[in-house]
Tab-separated table of C-alpha atoms in Angstrom:
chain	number	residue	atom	x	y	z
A	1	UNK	CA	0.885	19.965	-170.682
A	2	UNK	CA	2.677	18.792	-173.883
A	3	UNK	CA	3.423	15.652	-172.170
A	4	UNK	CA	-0.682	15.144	-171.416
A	5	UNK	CA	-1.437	16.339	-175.003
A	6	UNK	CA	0.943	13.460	-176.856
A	7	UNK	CA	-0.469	11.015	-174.081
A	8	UNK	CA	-4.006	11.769	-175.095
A	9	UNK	CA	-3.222	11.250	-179.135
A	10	UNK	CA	-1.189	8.144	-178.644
A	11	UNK	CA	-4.205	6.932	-176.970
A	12	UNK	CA	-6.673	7.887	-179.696
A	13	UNK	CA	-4.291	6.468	-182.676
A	14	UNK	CA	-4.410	3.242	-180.557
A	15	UNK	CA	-8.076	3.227	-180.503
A	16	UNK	CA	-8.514	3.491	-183.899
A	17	UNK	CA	-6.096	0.458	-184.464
A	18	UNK	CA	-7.513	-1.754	-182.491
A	19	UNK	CA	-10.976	-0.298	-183.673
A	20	UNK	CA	-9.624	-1.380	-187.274
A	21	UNK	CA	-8.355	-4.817	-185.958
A	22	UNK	CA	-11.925	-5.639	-184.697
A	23	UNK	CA	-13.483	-4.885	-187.638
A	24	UNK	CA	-10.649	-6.925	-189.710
A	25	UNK	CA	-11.780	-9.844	-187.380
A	26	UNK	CA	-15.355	-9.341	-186.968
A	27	UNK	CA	-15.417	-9.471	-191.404
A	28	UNK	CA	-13.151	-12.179	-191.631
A	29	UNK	CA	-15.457	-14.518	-188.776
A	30	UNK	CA	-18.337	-13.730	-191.131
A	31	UNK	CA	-16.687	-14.572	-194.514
A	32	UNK	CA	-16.156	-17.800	-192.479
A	33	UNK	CA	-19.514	-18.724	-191.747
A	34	UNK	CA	-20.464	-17.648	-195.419
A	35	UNK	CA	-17.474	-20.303	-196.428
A	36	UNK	CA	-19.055	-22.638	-194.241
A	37	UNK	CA	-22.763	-22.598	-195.175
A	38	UNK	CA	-21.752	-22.151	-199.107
A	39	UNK	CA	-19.362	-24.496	-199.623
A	40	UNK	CA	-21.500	-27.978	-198.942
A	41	UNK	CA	-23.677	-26.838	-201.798
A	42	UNK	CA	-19.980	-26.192	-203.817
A	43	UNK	CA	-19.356	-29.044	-202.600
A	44	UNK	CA	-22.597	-30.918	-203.926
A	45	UNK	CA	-22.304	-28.965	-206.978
A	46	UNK	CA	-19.058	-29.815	-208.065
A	47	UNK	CA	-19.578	-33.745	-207.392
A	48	UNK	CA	-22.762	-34.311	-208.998
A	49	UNK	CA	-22.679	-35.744	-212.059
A	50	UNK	CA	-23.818	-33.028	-214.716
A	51	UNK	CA	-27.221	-34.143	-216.260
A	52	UNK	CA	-27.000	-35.921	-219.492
A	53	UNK	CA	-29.445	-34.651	-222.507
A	54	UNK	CA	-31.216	-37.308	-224.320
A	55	UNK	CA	-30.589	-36.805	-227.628
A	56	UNK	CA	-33.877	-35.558	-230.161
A	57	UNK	CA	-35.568	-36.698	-232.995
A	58	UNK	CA	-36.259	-33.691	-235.495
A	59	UNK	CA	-39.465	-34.563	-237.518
A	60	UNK	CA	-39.754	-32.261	-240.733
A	61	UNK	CA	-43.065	-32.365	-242.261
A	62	UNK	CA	-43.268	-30.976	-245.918
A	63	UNK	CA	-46.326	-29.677	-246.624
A	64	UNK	CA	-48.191	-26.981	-248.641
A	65	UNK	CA	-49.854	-25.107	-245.864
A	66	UNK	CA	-51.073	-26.857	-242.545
A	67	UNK	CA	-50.769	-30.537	-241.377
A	68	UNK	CA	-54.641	-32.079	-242.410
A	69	UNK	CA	-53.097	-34.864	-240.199
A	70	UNK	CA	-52.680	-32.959	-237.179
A	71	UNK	CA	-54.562	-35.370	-235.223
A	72	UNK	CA	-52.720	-38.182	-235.351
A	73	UNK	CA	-49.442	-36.949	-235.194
A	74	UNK	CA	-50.749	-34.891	-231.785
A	75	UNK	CA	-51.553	-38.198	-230.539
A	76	UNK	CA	-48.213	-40.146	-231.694
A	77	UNK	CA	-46.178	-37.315	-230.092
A	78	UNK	CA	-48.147	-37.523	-226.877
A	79	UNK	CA	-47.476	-40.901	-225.992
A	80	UNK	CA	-44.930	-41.333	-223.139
A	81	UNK	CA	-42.930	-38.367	-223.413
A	82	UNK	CA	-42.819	-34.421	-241.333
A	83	UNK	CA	-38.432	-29.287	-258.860
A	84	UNK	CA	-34.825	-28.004	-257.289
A	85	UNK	CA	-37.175	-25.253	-255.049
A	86	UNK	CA	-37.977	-28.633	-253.093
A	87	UNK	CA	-34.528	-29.585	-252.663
A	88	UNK	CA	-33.853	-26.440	-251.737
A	89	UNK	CA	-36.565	-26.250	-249.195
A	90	UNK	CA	-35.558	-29.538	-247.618
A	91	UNK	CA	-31.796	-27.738	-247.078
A	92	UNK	CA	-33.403	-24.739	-245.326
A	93	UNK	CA	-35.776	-27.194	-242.981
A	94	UNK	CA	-32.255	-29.048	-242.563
A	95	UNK	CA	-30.184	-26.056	-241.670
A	96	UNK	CA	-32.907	-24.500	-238.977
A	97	UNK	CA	-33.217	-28.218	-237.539
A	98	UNK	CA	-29.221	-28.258	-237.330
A	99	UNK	CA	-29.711	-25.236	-234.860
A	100	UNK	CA	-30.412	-27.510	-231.959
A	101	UNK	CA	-28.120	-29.500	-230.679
A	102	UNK	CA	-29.695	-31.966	-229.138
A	103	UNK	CA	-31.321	-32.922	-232.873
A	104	UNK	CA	-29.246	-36.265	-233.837
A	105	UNK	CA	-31.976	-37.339	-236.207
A	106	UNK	CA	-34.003	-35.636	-238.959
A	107	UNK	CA	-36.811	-37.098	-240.714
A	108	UNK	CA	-38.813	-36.088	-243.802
A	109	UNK	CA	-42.695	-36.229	-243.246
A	110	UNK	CA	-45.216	-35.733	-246.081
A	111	UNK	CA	-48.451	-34.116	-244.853
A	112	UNK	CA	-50.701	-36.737	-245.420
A	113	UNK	CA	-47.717	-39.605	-243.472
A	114	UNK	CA	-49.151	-41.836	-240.688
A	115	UNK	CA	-47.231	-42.997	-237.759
A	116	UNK	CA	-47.759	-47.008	-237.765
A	117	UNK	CA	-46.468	-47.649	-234.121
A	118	UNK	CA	-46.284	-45.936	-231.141
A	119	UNK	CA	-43.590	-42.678	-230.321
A	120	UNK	CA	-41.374	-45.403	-227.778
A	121	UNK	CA	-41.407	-48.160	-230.441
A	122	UNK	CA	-40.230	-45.622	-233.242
A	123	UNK	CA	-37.572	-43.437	-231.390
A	124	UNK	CA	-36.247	-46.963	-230.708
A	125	UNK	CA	-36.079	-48.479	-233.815
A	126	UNK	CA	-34.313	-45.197	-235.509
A	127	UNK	CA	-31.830	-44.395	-232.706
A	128	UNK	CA	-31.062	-48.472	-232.426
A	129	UNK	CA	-28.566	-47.596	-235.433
A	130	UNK	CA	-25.976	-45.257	-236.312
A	131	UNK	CA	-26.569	-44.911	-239.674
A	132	UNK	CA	-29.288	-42.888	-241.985
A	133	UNK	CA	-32.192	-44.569	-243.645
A	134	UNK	CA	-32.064	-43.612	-247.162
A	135	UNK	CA	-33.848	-46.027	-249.909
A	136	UNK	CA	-30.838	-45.893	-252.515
A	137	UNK	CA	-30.862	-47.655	-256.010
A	138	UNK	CA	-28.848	-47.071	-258.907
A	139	UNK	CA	-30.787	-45.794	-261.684
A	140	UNK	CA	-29.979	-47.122	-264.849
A	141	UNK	CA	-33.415	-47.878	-266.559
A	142	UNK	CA	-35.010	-44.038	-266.994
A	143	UNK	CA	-33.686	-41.243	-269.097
A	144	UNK	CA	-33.249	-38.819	-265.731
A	145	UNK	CA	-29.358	-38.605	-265.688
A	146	UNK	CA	-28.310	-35.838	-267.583
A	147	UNK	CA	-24.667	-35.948	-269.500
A	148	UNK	CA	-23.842	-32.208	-268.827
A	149	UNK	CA	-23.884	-33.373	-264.931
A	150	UNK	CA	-20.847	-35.712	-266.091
A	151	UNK	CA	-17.823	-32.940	-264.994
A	152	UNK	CA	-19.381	-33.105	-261.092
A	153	UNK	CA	-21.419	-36.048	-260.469
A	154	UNK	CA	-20.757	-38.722	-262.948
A	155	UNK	CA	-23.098	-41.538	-264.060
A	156	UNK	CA	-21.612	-43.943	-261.625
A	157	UNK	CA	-22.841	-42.152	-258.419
A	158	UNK	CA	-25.910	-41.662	-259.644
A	159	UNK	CA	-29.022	-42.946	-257.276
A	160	UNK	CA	-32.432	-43.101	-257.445
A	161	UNK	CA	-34.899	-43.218	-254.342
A	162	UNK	CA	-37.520	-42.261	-251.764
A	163	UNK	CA	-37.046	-38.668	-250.640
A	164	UNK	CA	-38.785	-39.970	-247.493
A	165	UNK	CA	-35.242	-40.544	-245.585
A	166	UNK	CA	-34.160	-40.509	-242.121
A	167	UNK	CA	-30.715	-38.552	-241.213
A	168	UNK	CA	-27.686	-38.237	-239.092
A	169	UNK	CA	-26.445	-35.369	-237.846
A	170	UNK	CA	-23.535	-36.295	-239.928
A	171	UNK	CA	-25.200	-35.855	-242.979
A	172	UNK	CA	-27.384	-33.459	-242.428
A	173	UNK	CA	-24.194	-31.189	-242.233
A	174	UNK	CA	-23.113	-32.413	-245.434
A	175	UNK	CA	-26.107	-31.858	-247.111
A	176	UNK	CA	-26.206	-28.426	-245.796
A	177	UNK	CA	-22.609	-27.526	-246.560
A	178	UNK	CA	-22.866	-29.001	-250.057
A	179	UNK	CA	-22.089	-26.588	-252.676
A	180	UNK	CA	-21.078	-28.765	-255.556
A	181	UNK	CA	-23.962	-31.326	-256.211
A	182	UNK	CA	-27.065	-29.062	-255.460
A	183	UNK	CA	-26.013	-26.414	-258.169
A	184	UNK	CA	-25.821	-29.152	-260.348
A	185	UNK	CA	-29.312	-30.294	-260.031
A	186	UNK	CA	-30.534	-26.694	-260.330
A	187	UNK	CA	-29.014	-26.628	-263.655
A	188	UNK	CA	-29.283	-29.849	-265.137
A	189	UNK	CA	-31.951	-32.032	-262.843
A	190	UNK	CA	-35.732	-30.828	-264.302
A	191	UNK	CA	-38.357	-32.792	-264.433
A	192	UNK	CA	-39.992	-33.351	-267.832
A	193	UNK	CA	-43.038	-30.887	-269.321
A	194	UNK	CA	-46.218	-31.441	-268.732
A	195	UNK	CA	-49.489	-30.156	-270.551
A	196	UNK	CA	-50.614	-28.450	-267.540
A	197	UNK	CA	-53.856	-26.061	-268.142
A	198	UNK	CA	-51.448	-23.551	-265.855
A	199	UNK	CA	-48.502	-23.455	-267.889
A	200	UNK	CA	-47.348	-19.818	-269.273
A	201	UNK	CA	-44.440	-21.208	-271.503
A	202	UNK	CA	-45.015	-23.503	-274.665
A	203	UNK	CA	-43.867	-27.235	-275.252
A	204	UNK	CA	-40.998	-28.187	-276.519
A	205	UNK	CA	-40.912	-29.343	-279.912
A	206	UNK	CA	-39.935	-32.591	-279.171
A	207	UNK	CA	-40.505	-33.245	-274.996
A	208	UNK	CA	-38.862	-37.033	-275.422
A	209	UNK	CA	-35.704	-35.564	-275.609
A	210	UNK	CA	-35.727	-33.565	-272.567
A	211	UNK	CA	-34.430	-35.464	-269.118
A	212	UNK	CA	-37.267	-36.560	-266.752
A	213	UNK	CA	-35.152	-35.401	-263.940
A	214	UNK	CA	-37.033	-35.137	-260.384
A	215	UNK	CA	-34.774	-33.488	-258.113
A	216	UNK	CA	-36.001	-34.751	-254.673
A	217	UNK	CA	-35.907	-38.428	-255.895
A	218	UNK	CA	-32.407	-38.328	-256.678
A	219	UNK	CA	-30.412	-35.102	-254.598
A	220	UNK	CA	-29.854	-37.157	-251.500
A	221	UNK	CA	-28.933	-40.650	-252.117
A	222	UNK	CA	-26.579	-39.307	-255.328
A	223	UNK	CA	-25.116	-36.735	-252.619
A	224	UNK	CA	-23.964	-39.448	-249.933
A	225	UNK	CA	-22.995	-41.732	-253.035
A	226	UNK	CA	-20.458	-39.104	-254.201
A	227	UNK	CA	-19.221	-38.131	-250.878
A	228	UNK	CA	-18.467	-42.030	-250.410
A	229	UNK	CA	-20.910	-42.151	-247.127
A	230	UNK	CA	-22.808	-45.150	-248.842
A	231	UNK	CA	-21.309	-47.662	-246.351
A	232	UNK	CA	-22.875	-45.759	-243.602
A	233	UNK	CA	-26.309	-45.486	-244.507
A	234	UNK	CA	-29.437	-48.321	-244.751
A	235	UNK	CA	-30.254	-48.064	-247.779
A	236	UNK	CA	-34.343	-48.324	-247.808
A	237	UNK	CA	-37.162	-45.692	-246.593
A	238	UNK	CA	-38.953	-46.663	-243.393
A	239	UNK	CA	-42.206	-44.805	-245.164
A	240	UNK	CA	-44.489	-46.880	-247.050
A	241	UNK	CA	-45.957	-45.602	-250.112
A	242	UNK	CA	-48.151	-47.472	-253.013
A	243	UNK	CA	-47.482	-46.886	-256.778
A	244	UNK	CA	-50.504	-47.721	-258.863
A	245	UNK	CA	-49.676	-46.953	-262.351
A	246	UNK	CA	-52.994	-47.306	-263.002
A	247	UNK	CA	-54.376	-44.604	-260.655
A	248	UNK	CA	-54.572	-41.597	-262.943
A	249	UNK	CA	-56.744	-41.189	-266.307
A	250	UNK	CA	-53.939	-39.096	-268.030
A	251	UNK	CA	-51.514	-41.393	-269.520
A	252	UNK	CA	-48.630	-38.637	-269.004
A	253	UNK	CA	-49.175	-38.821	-265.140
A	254	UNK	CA	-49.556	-42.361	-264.861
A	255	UNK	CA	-46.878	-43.633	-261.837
A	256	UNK	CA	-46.160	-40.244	-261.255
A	257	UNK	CA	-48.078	-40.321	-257.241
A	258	UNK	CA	-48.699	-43.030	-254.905
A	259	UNK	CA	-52.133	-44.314	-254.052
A	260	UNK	CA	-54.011	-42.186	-252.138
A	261	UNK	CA	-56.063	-44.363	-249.146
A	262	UNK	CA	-59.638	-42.554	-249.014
A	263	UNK	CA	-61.944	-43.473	-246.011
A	264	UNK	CA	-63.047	-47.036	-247.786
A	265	UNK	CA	-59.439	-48.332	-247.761
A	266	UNK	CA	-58.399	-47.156	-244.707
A	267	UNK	CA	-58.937	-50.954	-241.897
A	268	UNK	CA	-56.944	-52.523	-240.035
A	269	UNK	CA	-56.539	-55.190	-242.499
A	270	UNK	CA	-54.398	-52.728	-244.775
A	271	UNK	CA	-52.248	-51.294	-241.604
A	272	UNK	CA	-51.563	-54.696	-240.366
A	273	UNK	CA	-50.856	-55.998	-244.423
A	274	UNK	CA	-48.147	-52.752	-244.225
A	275	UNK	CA	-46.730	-53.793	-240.763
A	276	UNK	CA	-45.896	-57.202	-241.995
A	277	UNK	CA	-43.555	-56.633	-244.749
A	278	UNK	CA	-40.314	-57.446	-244.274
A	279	UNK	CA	-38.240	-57.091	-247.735
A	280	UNK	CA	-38.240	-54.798	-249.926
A	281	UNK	CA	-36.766	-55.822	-253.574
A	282	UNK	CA	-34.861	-53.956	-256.058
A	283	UNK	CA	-34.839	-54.401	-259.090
A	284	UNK	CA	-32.370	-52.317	-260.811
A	285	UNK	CA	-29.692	-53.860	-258.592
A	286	UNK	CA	-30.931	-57.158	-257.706
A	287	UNK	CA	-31.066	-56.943	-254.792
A	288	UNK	CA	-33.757	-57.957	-251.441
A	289	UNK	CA	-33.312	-55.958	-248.765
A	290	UNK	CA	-34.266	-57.921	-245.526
A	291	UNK	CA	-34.703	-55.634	-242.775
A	292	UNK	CA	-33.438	-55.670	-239.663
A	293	UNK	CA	-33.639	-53.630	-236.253
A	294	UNK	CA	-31.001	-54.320	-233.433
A	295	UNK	CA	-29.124	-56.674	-235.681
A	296	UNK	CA	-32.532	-58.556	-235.567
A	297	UNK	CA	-35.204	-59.281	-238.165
A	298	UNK	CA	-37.488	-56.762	-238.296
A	299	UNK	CA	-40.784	-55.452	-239.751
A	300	UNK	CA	-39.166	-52.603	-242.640
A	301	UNK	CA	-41.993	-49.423	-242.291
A	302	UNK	CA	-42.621	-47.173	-239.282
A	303	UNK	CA	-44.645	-44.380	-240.937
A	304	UNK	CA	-46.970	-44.914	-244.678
A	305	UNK	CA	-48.375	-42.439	-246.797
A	306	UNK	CA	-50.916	-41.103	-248.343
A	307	UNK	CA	-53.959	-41.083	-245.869
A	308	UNK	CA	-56.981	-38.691	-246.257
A	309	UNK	CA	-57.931	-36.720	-243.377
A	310	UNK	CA	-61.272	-38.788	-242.967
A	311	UNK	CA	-58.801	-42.304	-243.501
A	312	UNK	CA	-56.373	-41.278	-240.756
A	313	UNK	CA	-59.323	-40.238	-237.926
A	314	UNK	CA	-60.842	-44.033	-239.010
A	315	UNK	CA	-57.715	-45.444	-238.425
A	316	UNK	CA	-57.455	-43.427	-235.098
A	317	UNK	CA	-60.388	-44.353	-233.729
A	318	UNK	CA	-60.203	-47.926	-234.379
A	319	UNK	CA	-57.024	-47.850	-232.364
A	320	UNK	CA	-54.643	-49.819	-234.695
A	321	UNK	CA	-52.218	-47.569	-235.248
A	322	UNK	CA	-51.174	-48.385	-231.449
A	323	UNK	CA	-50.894	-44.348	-230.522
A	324	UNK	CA	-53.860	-42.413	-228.647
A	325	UNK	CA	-56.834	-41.403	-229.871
A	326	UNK	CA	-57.355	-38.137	-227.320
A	327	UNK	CA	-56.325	-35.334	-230.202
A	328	UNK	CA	-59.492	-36.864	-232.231
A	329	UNK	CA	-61.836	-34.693	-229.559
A	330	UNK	CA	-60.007	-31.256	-230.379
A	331	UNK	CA	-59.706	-31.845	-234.255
C-alpha cells in the first residue's frame, strides 16, 4: 500500500513538471512570434534616417497693441508653406523666441512693415548667409555718446543704426545673456527732453547739454561691436525706411520719424523705386555698401516701412508686393 501511495505522488510531481515545461515552451514559442512580427518594424525603425527639422524664421513684430497690417502679413505667411523699456522689450521678445529651437533667425518688425517679396524669396535671401543683418555705422557726428559710458563701452565701439536687424541664434544669446552693456544704456543712454503737452517733470535748464541718446538705435550694433562679432555680421538693415526732415511742423521733431506712405503714395511705382536699390551709402564712414545675396549682386530691402492700413490693402490688391491677396476678404 505504501509502495502504491509513493507510486501515485511520483506520478503527480511528474505531471506538474512536465505541466511546467509546456507552459515554459508554449510562452517562449509566443515571445517568438512577438520577436518575429516586432522586430521588422525595429528593424525599419532603427535604419531610417531620423527626419531632419528645417530650421525657422522667428518674426518679432513691435507694436503698441495689434498688427493694423494683419492683412498682408496673413497673406506673406501663407504663401507656400515683426527709451531703455524698448531695449528691454526687444530682450524679452528675444529670450521667449530663444525657447524654440528650431528658431535660427529673429527679425524685428515694426507694425506698420510691409513684406516686398514673397515668403520663398525672403526665407531664401536671409538663410543664404550665416551672418546677422545689422545696419552698423560709427557715430561720430551727434552728441548721443555719453562719457560716463567710457569705463564699459568706450567711444571706439560705439555704433549707430537701424534697430530693424535680422539675428543669429548666435547673437541672440548674446544679447540675451548681456549684463554689462544694457545696464549701461539704462543709466547713461536717454534720449533728449521734449516739450511734450504730457510731461509731469520740468525742463532742464539748459536741454543742449543733455545727450540725445536713443537706446534702440544704438544697443545692438554697439553690443556686437564690443563683443568683437563685427566680422560676422552685414552690416545694413534689409527694412527700408524714408527720413524726411521736413515731415513734421515742430522744429524739435524734425528727422525724428520716417515718412509715413498714406493711401496717395502707396503704387507700384514707389514699391518697384524701393526694390531697385542696390547701395546704400554711409556717410560717417565712407563707405557704399553694395549688396549682395549668394555672393551675388543683389537688390538690398526685403521688407519697408511705414505703410497706413488703407496704403498696405492698395498695395495688396494691386498685387505688387508679389504675396496673396486672400487675407484682404477677412480683414
Amino acid at each position: 500500500m505504501k509502495r502504491r501511495s509513493n507510486s501515485l505522488k511520483f506520478h503527480h510531481i511528474w505531471k506538474r513538471k512536465l505541466f511546467a515545461m509546456l507552459l515554459c515552451f508554449s510562452c517562449f514559442t509566443i515571445l517568438l512570434l512577438v520577436e518575429s512580427q516586432y522586430s521588422p518594424i525595429q528593424m525599419l525603425t532603427f535604419v531610417s534616417p531620423p527626419t531632419i527639422a528645417k530650421p525657422k524664421i522667428a518674426c518679432l513684430f513691435i507694436a503698441r497693441n495689434r498688427i493694423p497690417l494683419d492683412m498682408v502679413w496673413d497673406a506673406f505667411f501663407r504663401v507656400d508653406w515683426g527709451e531703455a523699456s524698448m531695449i528691454q522689450a526687444e530682450r524679452i521678445l528675444l529670450q521667449n523666441a530663444l525657447m524654440h529651437p528650431l528658431n535660427e533667425r529673429f527679425i524685428f518688425l515694426s507694425d506698420s512693415c510691409i513684406p516686398l517679396y514673397n515668403f520663398s524669396y525672403v526665407y531664401d535671401y536671409i538663410m543664404s548667409t550665416n551672418t546677422s543683418f545689422v545696419d552698423s555705422f560709427a557715430d561720430t557726428k551727434e552728441g548721443r555718446y555719453n562719457p560716463k559710458m567710457g569705463p564699459v563701452i568706450p567711444v571706439d565701439n560705439w555704433r549707430k543704426g537701424s534697430q530693424w536687424v535680422v539675428l543669429t541664434r548666435k547673437h541672440v544669446e548674446t544679447i540675451v545673456q548681456d549684463d554689462s552693456v544694457f545696464p549701461m544704456f539704462q543709466w547713461h543712454c536717454k534720449k533728449r527732453s521734449l516739450p511734450e503737452f504730457w510731461r509731469e517733470t520740468a525742463l532742464p535748464a539748459d536741454a543742449s547739454k543733455e545727450h540725445n541718446c536713443i537706446p534702440d538705435e544704438h544697443y545692438v550694433q554697439t553690443l556686437l561691436a564690443q563683443k568683437g562679432l563685427e566680422g560676422e555680421i552685414t552690416r545694413r538693415s534689409l527694412t527700408h525706411s524714408s527720413w524726411d526732415l521736413s515731415s513734421s511742423k515742430d522744429p524739435e521733431r524734425r528727422g525724428w520719424h520716417p515718412l509715413t506712405y498714406k493711401l496717395a503714395d502707396s503704387s507700384p511705382m514707389l514699391i518697384q523705386s524701393i526694390k531697385d536699390i542696390d547701395n546704400i551709402y554711409y556717410e560717417t564712414e565712407y563707405r557704399r555698401e553694395w549688396c549682395t545675396s549668394k555672393g551675388k549682386p543683389s537688390k538690398c530691402f526685403l521688407f519697408a516701412r511705414k505703410f497706413t492700413r488703407p496704403a498696405a490693402l492698395r498695395l495688396l490688391n494691386t498685387s505688387v508686393l508679389g504675396i496673396s491677396s486672400e487675407a484682404t476678404s477677412r480683414a
